[in-house]
């Protein structure tokens, strides 16, 4: 499939115009655009502009409320529960992580759980918000059920990413991974590219392996059984129960602690909104001693790993966040890739209302 | 390999006598025994009495100090850093989790990082200490390096289990998993049983797959390369970088935040002790609302998962902690299994000093 390479700055202008056109303020549109394009810049194509079509659908059908404001439901010096009232996920999420950061700066740690929210982009964006303030940041979200528990054939958990960012030099350690083998977005990319998915990623409605991305996605939407496997695969022998358990931890911190919905009750098809829940944690690692020493020791450890012996045939060991940092530099220069299907979606949504992003 | 089934109560007496004989007080011996046998009761054979030979070695060679007392190095209302001064891991760990629990009860959350410690048994034991106080408990430990990072062939991370326990009815949710595909102890069990390990668990000194448990373990001890793979396996395609990243999170909370050693610098062979580091977190989930409601909602979600559709050929979906709860009942009644090699080790260590545990 042919790729178009879009100039970053004109894509920024395009997205900003698009979100403003729905009724978001200039500042809100800027926030949403920043999170959205962070995914493309980081090379996480699945969560970037290929999701514009989904956001457009959710906003124009009213699943995402343009006017709703997040409400604080419960608060202690350390914690906060927020009802997002189905506002745009990125907006509630940024506010939530800002609250967690504020609490961490005051008392050492802040934990914010958000309910009745929507898709918020990449979890790592919010964890990195804390890291930019020299704090340890953690972020999790549940999603519509997509993960089949070990020995099951009905999706009961979401993709459930866990993100953690910790300041380090020269590159921030930034981990952001679905607790499924792959996120749903990766199947969407395979479906758009009309490629079969590797065995071990997903199962059909009977619980058997499937290579058919559109079918797996269709089954998930229609809730007809089957879904994506937890990290570790379908068997306990390969640790499938571990990915399933990590997914449960995510449900606990998001759907349960927020008093919201668990993934099995989240439904994109409902008119009353998705009800996705999120969790935002900021920790001042100065609670454990001299921050300069801790940061240096961590940076040194990352450097030792990067320079450790490579497996035969391999030339480089990455630490988490390095690939994304390099990708950001490259994509600002060489453009953001968009496949033909995504380009079509963007053209349709733009519908001559705004100038399309400039191709390189 | 033939199994012996040991009466639980007489095994309790045996372990108590054994640890007292080294010089631990009655209360200390009781604590160590409680953690040790919790592993066998839970069916985690790798971390139970088969480890007595290792503890005996570490105690009698002075790697574990019998007289050392953990020292508080740094403290805030929320956090504590402890130097265990190479005391018995279980003793520092119980004290650390008790501090975390106390802080959580006072302020909502307690985080304790411990350095210069030793092997402490199963991580889940300490997470469950918090759950027994109606708190959310988290526990992590690093270990001697055993995990090869993605694209590497040199162990740079430990087995690095992450344990989380959250009160639920009728059974506490209790997750306790190595971030490697399998823990080192499981290779030890395979080695004792002279069984080949499944492909995908470990690699040899060149970074290629190996089925040879004794050789993998020998390589790790001699630091001649190769080791155990992260959860998700050797490839990014199957999520190996995720297990590696989760292992890194464990290193951050243990070796880094405690100001101690990361796994690549831990060495069981040194005379000055291992230097293993741990992390203990307790969270009062009442910080997020009505505890009765949160606990009930979580229990209901667990019940929905257990009763969800099974994959073809499967009859039961477990939630984490269920198997262990059932195993505890069974093993108290039917005895604790010990293979011939473990029995020999126990006989040798007892050396007519104490009565052996009664076989069933």
mmCIF file of C-alpha atoms in Angstrom, chain B residues 23-193:
data_model
loop_
_atom_site.group_PDB
_atom_site.id
_atom_site.type_symbol
_atom_site.label_atom_id
_atom_site.label_comp_id
_atom_site.label_asym_id
_atom_site.label_seq_id
_atom_site.Cartn_x
_atom_site.Cartn_y
_atom_site.Cartn_z
ATOM 1 C CA UNK B 23 20.418 -18.484 65.535
ATOM 2 C CA UNK B 24 17.174 -16.782 64.529
ATOM 3 C CA UNK B 25 14.757 -16.024 67.371
ATOM 4 C CA UNK B 26 11.557 -18.029 67.703
ATOM 5 C CA UNK B 27 9.552 -15.134 66.262
ATOM 6 C CA UNK B 28 11.960 -14.670 63.357
ATOM 7 C CA UNK B 29 11.933 -18.386 62.601
ATOM 8 C CA UNK B 30 8.156 -18.336 62.611
ATOM 9 C CA UNK B 31 8.127 -15.432 60.129
ATOM 10 C CA UNK B 32 10.605 -17.093 57.765
ATOM 11 C CA UNK B 33 8.761 -20.413 57.946
ATOM 12 C CA UNK B 34 5.416 -18.746 57.282
ATOM 13 C CA UNK B 35 6.666 -17.141 54.048
ATOM 14 C CA UNK B 36 8.520 -20.291 52.943
ATOM 15 C CA UNK B 37 5.594 -22.663 53.409
ATOM 16 C CA UNK B 38 3.123 -20.170 51.909
ATOM 17 C CA UNK B 39 4.866 -20.933 48.595
ATOM 18 C CA UNK B 40 4.376 -24.699 48.964
ATOM 19 C CA UNK B 41 0.794 -24.270 50.164
ATOM 20 C CA UNK B 42 0.042 -22.059 47.134
ATOM 21 C CA UNK B 43 1.507 -24.661 44.777
ATOM 22 C CA UNK B 44 4.545 -22.503 43.939
ATOM 23 C CA UNK B 45 6.906 -25.412 44.481
ATOM 24 C CA UNK B 46 9.824 -23.426 43.028
ATOM 25 C CA UNK B 47 9.862 -21.000 45.956
ATOM 26 C CA UNK B 48 9.118 -23.396 48.800
ATOM 27 C CA UNK B 49 11.098 -26.074 50.593
ATOM 28 C CA UNK B 50 13.181 -26.805 47.493
ATOM 29 C CA UNK B 51 14.850 -23.474 48.371
ATOM 30 C CA UNK B 52 15.921 -24.658 51.854
ATOM 31 C CA UNK B 53 19.242 -25.821 50.417
ATOM 32 C CA UNK B 54 19.872 -22.319 49.051
ATOM 33 C CA UNK B 55 18.936 -20.604 52.308
ATOM 34 C CA UNK B 56 21.104 -23.074 54.262
ATOM 35 C CA UNK B 57 24.040 -22.206 52.015
ATOM 36 C CA UNK B 58 23.493 -18.454 52.288
ATOM 37 C CA UNK B 59 23.049 -18.535 56.067
ATOM 38 C CA UNK B 60 25.930 -20.888 56.875
ATOM 39 C CA UNK B 61 28.372 -19.060 54.583
ATOM 40 C CA UNK B 62 27.402 -15.705 56.071
ATOM 41 C CA UNK B 63 25.892 -14.266 52.870
ATOM 42 C CA UNK B 64 22.778 -13.814 54.974
ATOM 43 C CA UNK B 65 23.453 -12.102 58.276
ATOM 44 C CA UNK B 66 21.593 -13.555 61.247
ATOM 45 C CA UNK B 67 22.235 -10.601 63.533
ATOM 46 C CA UNK B 68 21.801 -7.650 61.123
ATOM 47 C CA UNK B 69 18.809 -5.392 61.684
ATOM 48 C CA UNK B 70 17.224 -3.340 58.872
ATOM 49 C CA UNK B 71 17.962 0.383 59.161
ATOM 50 C CA UNK B 72 15.779 3.292 58.034
ATOM 51 C CA UNK B 73 17.848 5.494 55.704
ATOM 52 C CA UNK B 74 15.306 8.022 54.498
ATOM 53 C CA UNK B 75 11.678 8.645 55.386
ATOM 54 C CA UNK B 76 8.754 10.888 54.425
ATOM 55 C CA UNK B 77 5.106 10.502 55.485
ATOM 56 C CA UNK B 78 4.515 8.480 52.297
ATOM 57 C CA UNK B 79 7.831 6.769 51.734
ATOM 58 C CA UNK B 80 10.681 4.930 53.381
ATOM 59 C CA UNK B 81 14.045 3.639 52.232
ATOM 60 C CA UNK B 82 15.466 0.749 54.224
ATOM 61 C CA UNK B 83 18.931 -0.775 54.227
ATOM 62 C CA UNK B 84 18.468 -4.437 55.147
ATOM 63 C CA UNK B 85 22.194 -4.895 55.825
ATOM 64 C CA UNK B 86 22.006 -8.355 54.254
ATOM 65 C CA UNK B 87 19.627 -9.762 56.845
ATOM 66 C CA UNK B 88 17.273 -12.648 56.003
ATOM 67 C CA UNK B 89 15.058 -11.358 53.182
ATOM 68 C CA UNK B 90 11.767 -12.443 54.720
ATOM 69 C CA UNK B 91 12.466 -10.477 57.908
ATOM 70 C CA UNK B 92 13.294 -7.165 56.233
ATOM 71 C CA UNK B 93 10.407 -7.669 53.811
ATOM 72 C CA UNK B 94 7.777 -8.252 56.487
ATOM 73 C CA UNK B 95 8.977 -5.185 58.361
ATOM 74 C CA UNK B 96 8.949 -3.130 55.153
ATOM 75 C CA UNK B 97 5.409 -4.110 54.198
ATOM 76 C CA UNK B 98 4.252 -3.443 57.769
ATOM 77 C CA UNK B 99 5.644 0.103 57.418
ATOM 78 C CA UNK B 100 3.907 0.555 54.064
ATOM 79 C CA UNK B 101 0.627 -0.659 55.605
ATOM 80 C CA UNK B 102 0.997 1.713 58.543
ATOM 81 C CA UNK B 103 1.593 4.660 56.208
ATOM 82 C CA UNK B 104 -1.356 3.685 54.006
ATOM 83 C CA UNK B 105 -3.626 3.581 57.045
ATOM 84 C CA UNK B 106 -2.422 7.013 58.166
ATOM 85 C CA UNK B 107 -2.204 8.902 54.884
ATOM 86 C CA UNK B 108 -3.637 6.658 52.140
ATOM 87 C CA UNK B 109 -0.471 5.246 50.617
ATOM 88 C CA UNK B 110 2.886 3.886 51.741
ATOM 89 C CA UNK B 111 5.867 3.076 49.524
ATOM 90 C CA UNK B 112 8.922 1.332 50.939
ATOM 91 C CA UNK B 113 12.085 0.541 48.986
ATOM 92 C CA UNK B 114 14.613 -1.868 50.482
ATOM 93 C CA UNK B 115 18.253 -2.287 49.472
ATOM 94 C CA UNK B 116 21.019 -4.709 50.436
ATOM 95 C CA UNK B 117 18.521 -7.443 51.090
ATOM 96 C CA UNK B 118 18.341 -11.142 50.220
ATOM 97 C CA UNK B 119 15.904 -13.530 48.591
ATOM 98 C CA UNK B 120 12.548 -13.101 50.350
ATOM 99 C CA UNK B 121 10.369 -15.932 48.993
ATOM 100 C CA UNK B 122 7.194 -15.232 47.014
ATOM 101 C CA UNK B 123 6.366 -11.585 46.252
ATOM 102 C CA UNK B 124 2.662 -12.370 46.550
ATOM 103 C CA UNK B 125 3.022 -13.067 50.276
ATOM 104 C CA UNK B 126 3.758 -9.400 50.982
ATOM 105 C CA UNK B 127 1.132 -8.017 48.601
ATOM 106 C CA UNK B 128 -1.384 -10.232 50.419
ATOM 107 C CA UNK B 129 -0.241 -8.847 53.792
ATOM 108 C CA UNK B 130 -1.726 -5.527 52.660
ATOM 109 C CA UNK B 131 -4.870 -7.174 51.264
ATOM 110 C CA UNK B 132 -5.446 -8.855 54.650
ATOM 111 C CA UNK B 133 -5.613 -5.312 56.075
ATOM 112 C CA UNK B 134 -8.198 -4.413 53.403
ATOM 113 C CA UNK B 135 -5.649 -2.463 51.385
ATOM 114 C CA UNK B 136 -4.368 -2.833 47.838
ATOM 115 C CA UNK B 137 -0.856 -4.301 48.060
ATOM 116 C CA UNK B 138 1.976 -4.288 45.519
ATOM 117 C CA UNK B 139 5.362 -5.954 45.856
ATOM 118 C CA UNK B 140 8.347 -6.334 43.541
ATOM 119 C CA UNK B 141 11.870 -7.689 43.873
ATOM 120 C CA UNK B 142 14.880 -7.778 41.639
ATOM 121 C CA UNK B 143 17.225 -10.766 41.682
ATOM 122 C CA UNK B 144 20.531 -11.833 40.261
ATOM 123 C CA UNK B 145 20.490 -11.028 36.523
ATOM 124 C CA UNK B 146 18.761 -13.784 34.605
ATOM 125 C CA UNK B 147 16.629 -12.007 31.954
ATOM 126 C CA UNK B 148 18.150 -11.230 28.581
ATOM 127 C CA UNK B 149 16.880 -7.912 27.153
ATOM 128 C CA UNK B 150 15.270 -7.998 23.693
ATOM 129 C CA UNK B 151 18.068 -8.502 21.109
ATOM 130 C CA UNK B 152 20.618 -9.226 23.848
ATOM 131 C CA UNK B 153 22.410 -12.365 25.019
ATOM 132 C CA UNK B 154 23.688 -11.173 28.385
ATOM 133 C CA UNK B 155 21.353 -11.283 31.417
ATOM 134 C CA UNK B 156 20.860 -7.677 32.558
ATOM 135 C CA UNK B 157 17.602 -7.944 34.514
ATOM 136 C CA UNK B 158 16.326 -10.276 37.216
ATOM 137 C CA UNK B 159 13.324 -12.567 37.191
ATOM 138 C CA UNK B 160 11.651 -9.448 38.549
ATOM 139 C CA UNK B 161 8.218 -10.535 39.704
ATOM 140 C CA UNK B 162 5.400 -8.040 40.122
ATOM 141 C CA UNK B 163 2.757 -8.990 42.689
ATOM 142 C CA UNK B 164 -0.516 -7.212 43.319
ATOM 143 C CA UNK B 165 -3.260 -8.229 45.731
ATOM 144 C CA UNK B 166 -6.659 -6.589 46.029
ATOM 145 C CA UNK B 167 -9.410 -7.654 48.450
ATOM 146 C CA UNK B 168 -12.344 -9.383 46.772
ATOM 147 C CA UNK B 169 -15.017 -11.913 47.680
ATOM 148 C CA UNK B 170 -15.077 -14.855 47.939
ATOM 149 C CA UNK B 171 -11.357 -14.962 47.024
ATOM 150 C CA UNK B 172 -8.769 -12.166 47.156
ATOM 151 C CA UNK B 173 -7.425 -11.181 43.715
ATOM 152 C CA UNK B 174 -3.755 -12.084 43.927
ATOM 153 C CA UNK B 175 -1.434 -11.693 40.959
ATOM 154 C CA UNK B 176 2.211 -12.734 41.348
ATOM 155 C CA UNK B 177 4.197 -13.218 38.180
ATOM 156 C CA UNK B 178 7.782 -13.077 37.063
ATOM 157 C CA UNK B 179 8.311 -10.675 34.161
ATOM 158 C CA UNK B 180 10.378 -13.443 32.570
ATOM 159 C CA UNK B 181 8.405 -16.177 30.771
ATOM 160 C CA UNK B 182 9.100 -18.356 33.821
ATOM 161 C CA UNK B 183 10.918 -17.759 37.116
ATOM 162 C CA UNK B 184 14.365 -19.226 37.750
ATOM 163 C CA UNK B 185 12.809 -21.575 40.318
ATOM 164 C CA UNK B 186 10.822 -23.273 37.559
ATOM 165 C CA UNK B 187 14.062 -24.074 35.738
ATOM 166 C CA UNK B 188 15.457 -25.426 39.002
ATOM 167 C CA UNK B 189 12.442 -27.728 39.296
ATOM 168 C CA UNK B 190 12.912 -28.921 35.673
ATOM 169 C CA UNK B 191 16.611 -29.473 36.341
ATOM 170 C CA UNK B 192 15.861 -31.517 39.464
ATOM 171 C CA UNK B 193 13.323 -33.540 37.481
#
